[in-house]
Short mmCIF file of C-alpha atoms in Angstrom, two decimals:
data_model
loop_
_atom_site.label_atom_id
_atom_site.label_comp_id
_atom_site.label_asym_id
_atom_site.label_seq_id
_atom_site.Cartn_x
_atom_site.Cartn_y
_atom_site.Cartn_z
CA MET G 1 3.92 -70.29 -21.06
CA LYS G 2 4.45 -70.16 -17.31
CA SER G 3 6.50 -67.30 -15.94
CA LYS G 4 9.77 -68.19 -14.23
CA ILE G 5 9.73 -68.06 -10.43
CA ASP G 6 11.79 -65.15 -9.13
CA LEU G 7 13.59 -66.83 -6.22
CA LYS G 8 15.43 -63.63 -5.26
CA LEU G 9 12.12 -61.76 -4.99
CA ILE G 10 10.62 -64.52 -2.84
CA LEU G 11 13.63 -64.43 -0.51
CA ALA G 12 13.47 -60.62 -0.35
CA LEU G 13 9.76 -60.67 0.55
CA PHE G 14 10.32 -63.40 3.14
CA GLY G 15 13.22 -61.40 4.55
CA VAL G 16 11.12 -58.26 4.92
CA ALA G 17 8.33 -60.15 6.69
CA LEU G 18 10.54 -62.10 9.10
CA ILE G 19 13.31 -59.60 9.84
CA TRP G 20 11.16 -56.56 10.40
CA GLY G 21 8.77 -58.60 12.50
CA THR G 22 11.62 -59.21 14.95
CA THR G 23 12.88 -55.62 14.96
CA TYR G 24 10.02 -54.42 17.15
CA LEU G 25 11.24 -56.78 19.86
CA GLY G 26 14.82 -55.63 19.25
CA ILE G 27 13.87 -51.97 19.59
CA ARG G 28 11.95 -52.58 22.81
CA VAL G 29 14.94 -54.38 24.35
CA ALA G 30 17.39 -51.74 23.10
CA VAL G 31 15.52 -48.75 24.55
CA GLU G 32 15.28 -50.36 27.99
CA SER G 33 18.63 -48.83 28.90
CA ILE G 34 19.78 -46.84 25.84
CA PRO G 35 18.09 -43.53 24.90
CA ALA G 36 16.01 -43.98 21.74
CA TRP G 37 17.90 -41.55 19.51
CA TYR G 38 21.23 -43.09 20.54
CA VAL G 39 19.82 -46.49 19.56
CA THR G 40 18.94 -45.21 16.09
CA ALA G 41 22.22 -43.31 15.68
CA ILE G 42 24.31 -46.36 16.64
CA ARG G 43 22.14 -48.61 14.50
CA GLN G 44 22.61 -46.55 11.36
CA SER G 45 26.30 -45.89 12.07
CA VAL G 46 27.05 -49.61 12.36
CA ALA G 47 24.94 -50.28 9.25
CA SER G 48 26.85 -47.58 7.35
CA ILE G 49 30.20 -49.13 8.26
CA ILE G 50 29.06 -52.60 7.18
CA ILE G 51 27.79 -51.33 3.83
CA LEU G 52 30.93 -49.22 3.33
CA VAL G 53 33.10 -52.31 3.74
CA LEU G 54 30.93 -54.23 1.26
CA LEU G 55 31.05 -51.41 -1.28
CA ILE G 56 34.83 -51.05 -1.03
CA LYS G 57 35.31 -54.82 -1.27
CA GLN G 58 33.17 -54.91 -4.43
CA ASN G 59 34.74 -51.72 -5.78
CA GLU G 60 31.30 -50.08 -6.01
CA LEU G 61 31.80 -47.03 -3.78
CA LYS G 62 31.26 -43.94 -5.91
CA TRP G 63 29.51 -40.59 -6.12
CA ILE G 64 25.90 -41.02 -7.29
CA GLY G 65 25.38 -37.48 -8.59
CA TRP G 66 23.37 -34.64 -7.10
CA PRO G 67 19.91 -35.64 -8.45
CA SER G 68 20.21 -39.15 -7.00
CA PHE G 69 21.85 -37.84 -3.82
CA LYS G 70 18.90 -35.50 -3.20
CA ARG G 71 16.47 -38.43 -3.62
CA GLN G 72 18.42 -40.54 -1.13
CA ILE G 73 18.47 -37.70 1.40
CA LEU G 74 14.69 -37.33 1.12
CA LEU G 75 14.19 -41.08 1.55
CA SER G 76 16.59 -41.06 4.48
CA ILE G 77 14.59 -38.33 6.21
CA LEU G 78 11.23 -40.02 5.58
CA MET G 79 12.00 -43.70 6.10
CA VAL G 80 14.99 -43.75 8.43
CA VAL G 81 15.08 -40.54 10.47
CA ILE G 82 11.31 -40.12 10.80
CA ALA G 83 9.78 -43.60 10.39
CA ASN G 84 12.48 -45.67 12.08
CA GLY G 85 13.49 -42.96 14.53
CA MET G 86 10.01 -42.11 15.77
CA THR G 87 9.06 -45.78 16.07
CA THR G 88 12.10 -46.26 18.29
CA VAL G 89 11.10 -43.24 20.38
CA ALA G 90 7.55 -44.58 20.67
CA GLU G 91 8.63 -48.01 21.95
CA LYS G 92 10.10 -46.41 25.05
CA THR G 93 6.52 -46.05 26.33
CA ILE G 94 4.47 -48.24 23.94
CA PRO G 95 4.48 -52.09 23.86
CA SER G 96 6.22 -53.56 20.81
CA GLY G 97 3.08 -55.41 19.69
CA LEU G 98 0.97 -52.26 19.73
CA ALA G 99 3.68 -50.33 17.89
CA SER G 100 3.74 -52.95 15.14
CA LEU G 101 -0.06 -52.96 14.90
CA ILE G 102 -0.30 -49.21 14.42
CA ASN G 103 2.51 -49.36 11.87
CA ALA G 104 0.46 -52.04 10.08
CA THR G 105 -1.95 -49.33 8.92
CA SER G 106 0.71 -48.01 6.55
CA PRO G 107 -0.47 -50.14 3.56
CA LEU G 108 -3.91 -48.59 3.87
CA LEU G 109 -2.40 -45.12 3.70
CA VAL G 110 -0.15 -46.22 0.82
CA PHE G 111 -3.26 -47.26 -1.11
CA LEU G 112 -5.00 -43.95 -0.45
CA GLY G 113 -1.86 -42.02 -1.40
CA CYS G 114 -1.36 -44.00 -4.62
CA VAL G 115 -4.99 -43.44 -5.59
CA PHE G 116 -4.74 -39.71 -4.86
CA LEU G 117 -1.57 -39.38 -6.96
CA GLY G 118 -2.93 -41.49 -9.80
CA ILE G 119 -0.40 -44.29 -9.34
CA GLN G 120 -3.15 -46.78 -8.61
CA LYS G 121 -6.80 -46.95 -9.67
CA ALA G 122 -9.49 -46.36 -7.06
CA SER G 123 -11.73 -49.31 -6.29
CA LEU G 124 -14.70 -50.00 -4.06
CA LYS G 125 -12.89 -53.07 -2.73
CA GLY G 126 -9.94 -50.91 -1.78
CA PHE G 127 -12.02 -48.39 0.13
CA ILE G 128 -13.91 -51.15 1.92
CA GLY G 129 -10.55 -52.57 3.01
CA VAL G 130 -9.44 -49.16 4.25
CA PHE G 131 -12.69 -48.78 6.24
CA ILE G 132 -12.29 -52.24 7.84
CA GLY G 133 -8.64 -51.55 8.62
CA PHE G 134 -9.30 -48.28 10.35
CA LEU G 135 -12.15 -49.91 12.23
CA GLY G 136 -9.39 -51.95 13.82
CA ILE G 137 -7.80 -48.73 15.07
CA VAL G 138 -11.09 -47.93 16.79
CA PHE G 139 -10.81 -51.22 18.70
CA ILE G 140 -7.31 -50.32 19.88
CA PHE G 141 -8.56 -47.19 21.59
CA ARG G 142 -12.14 -48.31 22.30
CA ASP G 143 -11.62 -48.59 26.03
CA GLY G 144 -8.29 -46.83 26.20
CA LEU G 145 -9.02 -43.21 25.36
CA ASN G 146 -8.30 -42.28 28.97
CA ASP G 147 -4.80 -43.70 28.49
CA LEU G 148 -4.11 -40.83 26.10
CA LEU G 149 -4.22 -38.52 29.11
CA GLU G 150 -1.02 -40.18 30.33
CA PRO G 151 1.88 -38.16 28.78
CA GLY G 152 4.16 -41.12 28.02
CA TYR G 153 1.45 -43.13 26.28
CA ARG G 154 0.12 -40.11 24.39
CA ASN G 155 3.57 -39.10 23.18
CA GLY G 156 4.22 -42.68 22.09
CA ILE G 157 1.06 -42.76 19.99
CA LEU G 158 1.86 -39.38 18.43
CA SER G 159 5.36 -40.61 17.63
CA LEU G 160 3.89 -43.65 15.87
CA ILE G 161 1.52 -41.47 13.84
CA ILE G 162 4.50 -39.44 12.63
CA ALA G 163 6.45 -42.64 11.93
CA VAL G 164 3.62 -44.16 9.87
CA SER G 165 3.21 -40.94 7.89
CA GLY G 166 6.93 -40.83 7.07
CA TRP G 167 7.01 -44.48 6.01
CA THR G 168 3.90 -44.11 3.85
CA ILE G 169 5.23 -41.08 1.97
CA GLY G 170 8.63 -42.70 1.57
CA THR G 171 7.12 -45.94 0.21
CA ILE G 172 5.13 -44.08 -2.42
CA TYR G 173 8.05 -41.85 -3.36
CA SER G 174 10.54 -44.72 -3.62
CA LYS G 175 8.21 -46.57 -6.00
CA LYS G 176 7.77 -43.54 -8.25
CA HIS G 177 11.50 -42.84 -8.32
CA SER G 178 12.95 -46.33 -8.14
CA GLY G 179 16.43 -46.84 -9.50
CA LYS G 180 18.33 -49.87 -10.74
CA PRO G 181 18.62 -52.85 -8.36
CA GLN G 182 22.44 -52.85 -8.50
CA TYR G 183 22.54 -49.48 -6.75
CA ILE G 184 20.57 -50.57 -3.69
CA PHE G 185 23.54 -50.85 -1.31
CA LEU G 186 25.09 -47.65 -2.62
CA ASN G 187 21.84 -45.75 -2.09
CA LEU G 188 21.41 -47.26 1.38
CA PHE G 189 24.94 -46.18 2.28
CA TYR G 190 24.11 -42.54 1.59
CA GLN G 191 20.78 -42.87 3.40
CA PHE G 192 22.29 -44.43 6.52
CA VAL G 193 25.26 -42.07 6.76
CA PHE G 194 22.99 -39.03 6.53
CA SER G 195 20.47 -40.45 9.02
CA ALA G 196 23.23 -41.44 11.47
CA ILE G 197 24.52 -37.85 11.53
CA ILE G 198 21.03 -36.40 12.00
CA GLN G 199 20.04 -38.92 14.67
CA LEU G 200 23.26 -38.45 16.59
CA GLY G 201 22.50 -34.74 16.68
CA LEU G 202 18.98 -35.48 17.92
CA ALA G 203 20.40 -37.83 20.57
CA MET G 204 22.68 -35.13 21.94
CA VAL G 205 19.85 -32.57 21.93
CA PHE G 206 17.22 -34.75 23.63
CA SER G 207 19.37 -37.11 25.73
CA GLY G 208 22.60 -35.20 26.33
CA LYS G 209 25.94 -36.93 26.71
CA ALA G 210 25.76 -40.71 26.43
CA ASP G 211 26.08 -42.54 29.76
CA VAL G 212 27.50 -45.76 28.30
CA ASN G 213 28.12 -47.29 31.74
CA SER G 214 24.34 -47.49 32.30
CA TRP G 215 23.71 -49.41 29.08
CA LYS G 216 22.78 -53.06 29.57
CA THR G 217 24.51 -55.79 27.58
CA GLU G 218 21.24 -57.07 26.12
CA SER G 219 20.36 -53.56 24.92
CA ILE G 220 23.73 -53.24 23.18
CA PHE G 221 23.32 -56.62 21.48
CA ALA G 222 19.79 -55.68 20.44
CA THR G 223 21.08 -52.46 18.86
CA VAL G 224 23.73 -54.38 16.91
CA TYR G 225 21.06 -56.84 15.77
CA LEU G 226 18.94 -53.93 14.56
CA ALA G 227 21.90 -52.59 12.59
CA VAL G 228 22.93 -55.85 10.89
CA PHE G 229 19.51 -57.36 10.25
CA GLY G 230 16.97 -54.56 10.65
CA SER G 231 18.91 -51.98 8.66
CA VAL G 232 21.38 -53.66 6.28
CA LEU G 233 19.54 -56.87 5.38
CA GLY G 234 15.97 -55.68 6.01
CA TYR G 235 16.21 -52.46 4.00
CA PHE G 236 18.07 -54.25 1.20
CA CYS G 237 15.27 -56.81 0.89
CA TYR G 238 12.63 -54.07 1.06
CA HIS G 239 14.14 -51.89 -1.66
CA TYR G 240 14.87 -54.90 -3.86
CA ALA G 241 11.22 -55.99 -3.59
CA LEU G 242 10.05 -52.50 -4.55
CA LYS G 243 11.88 -52.83 -7.87
CA LYS G 244 9.85 -55.93 -8.71
CA VAL G 245 6.34 -55.39 -7.38
CA SER G 246 4.06 -52.51 -6.44
CA ALA G 247 4.41 -50.47 -3.27
CA SER G 248 1.02 -51.72 -2.07
CA GLU G 249 2.00 -55.37 -2.60
CA VAL G 250 5.24 -54.95 -0.64
CA SER G 251 3.32 -53.19 2.11
CA ILE G 252 1.08 -56.26 2.51
CA LEU G 253 4.00 -57.85 4.33
CA THR G 254 3.28 -55.48 7.19
CA TYR G 255 0.65 -57.89 8.53
CA PHE G 256 3.21 -60.66 8.77
CA ASN G 257 5.48 -58.24 10.65
CA THR G 258 2.59 -57.52 12.99
CA ILE G 259 1.79 -61.15 13.79
CA ILE G 260 5.46 -61.93 14.44
CA ALA G 261 5.95 -58.80 16.57
CA ILE G 262 2.84 -59.39 18.69
CA PHE G 263 3.76 -63.05 19.23
CA LEU G 264 7.35 -62.25 20.25
CA GLY G 265 6.19 -59.42 22.50
CA TRP G 266 3.82 -61.83 24.28
CA LEU G 267 6.32 -64.70 24.39
CA ILE G 268 9.48 -62.86 25.45
CA LEU G 269 8.40 -59.53 26.95
CA ASN G 270 5.18 -60.78 28.59
CA GLU G 271 3.16 -58.08 26.84
CA LYS G 272 -0.59 -58.41 27.32
CA VAL G 273 -2.64 -59.53 24.33
CA GLY G 274 -6.26 -58.74 25.17
CA ILE G 275 -9.38 -59.41 23.11
CA ASP G 276 -9.46 -55.84 21.79
CA LEU G 277 -5.92 -56.17 20.46
CA VAL G 278 -6.78 -59.50 18.82
CA VAL G 279 -9.90 -58.04 17.16
CA ALA G 280 -7.95 -54.97 16.07
CA THR G 281 -5.24 -57.18 14.56
CA VAL G 282 -7.77 -59.27 12.63
CA LEU G 283 -9.56 -56.16 11.31
CA ILE G 284 -6.39 -54.37 10.26
CA ILE G 285 -4.93 -57.45 8.57
CA ALA G 286 -8.25 -58.12 6.83
CA GLY G 287 -8.41 -54.50 5.70
CA VAL G 288 -4.89 -54.62 4.27
CA PHE G 289 -5.61 -57.93 2.53
CA ILE G 290 -8.88 -56.73 0.98
CA THR G 291 -7.32 -53.46 -0.14
CA ASN G 292 -4.38 -55.09 -1.87
CA TYR G 293 -5.71 -58.48 -2.96
CA LYS G 294 -5.83 -59.09 -6.71
CA LYS G 295 -7.31 -62.05 -8.53
CA LYS G 296 -5.08 -63.85 -11.02
CA ALA G 297 -7.06 -62.43 -13.90
CA GLU G 298 -6.60 -58.92 -12.54
CA VAL G 299 -2.87 -59.46 -12.14
CA LYS G 300 -2.52 -60.65 -15.74
CA ALA G 301 -4.43 -57.64 -16.98
CA THR G 302 -2.09 -55.14 -15.32
#
């Protein structure tokens, strides 16, 4: 008997791949004139308001209890404040395509983390994929180690490392402690409200008082886009997918994000796409695919 196609899951996975592939472009445009932490604070504030309206309209706004609240705060810190926030900070000095490529290593780290915690079985295929993927990182910096001496570039790379670490830990944690699908928006509301408060505080500490008059119209529109699509719709699709499939399988979508982000960065922002970046992209995508690929027989056995 053939299993029924889960159309909602397919749409969620497609949404994650497409929407988050465009957010790297959106972030790059937003930080051109708006300080990074203000971009994230506004993004999550707008997202919180949108979700609040939806929850009130559906009569689903309620207290989730302290145990669940603590989980949402932890996820907010890892996946919104750290992962999203530090990626935004990084794109002030790092091209959007490169930022997406480094973030694409997250599935490899998710695999290693799941193996270490016993969530997933270790496999030779998996470790070969990890090796190939990280070989791609070598190509990124093969001729660019001297660039790390430049403070802006170095700080951008360090910010991305922190962002990837936060996203990886959050992905593994959210899979281990996943709740019921009907609470996705409610959980996101608590996550976004908390992160908006924290990121606004960080904005005032690192950027001082907001000089709104210096903000460009395209940066403001990009920030709104990030809120509506990147936060509300993108995170909803991501968390919904995590309820249905493994963390590693959802993370595979990262390579679609990467291809879309690199293409848009080249097409719209005139970002350079050299041979090293192409080779690095192929290696990282191949590594992620090898690490997470399962034959039909293997899938049925799980």
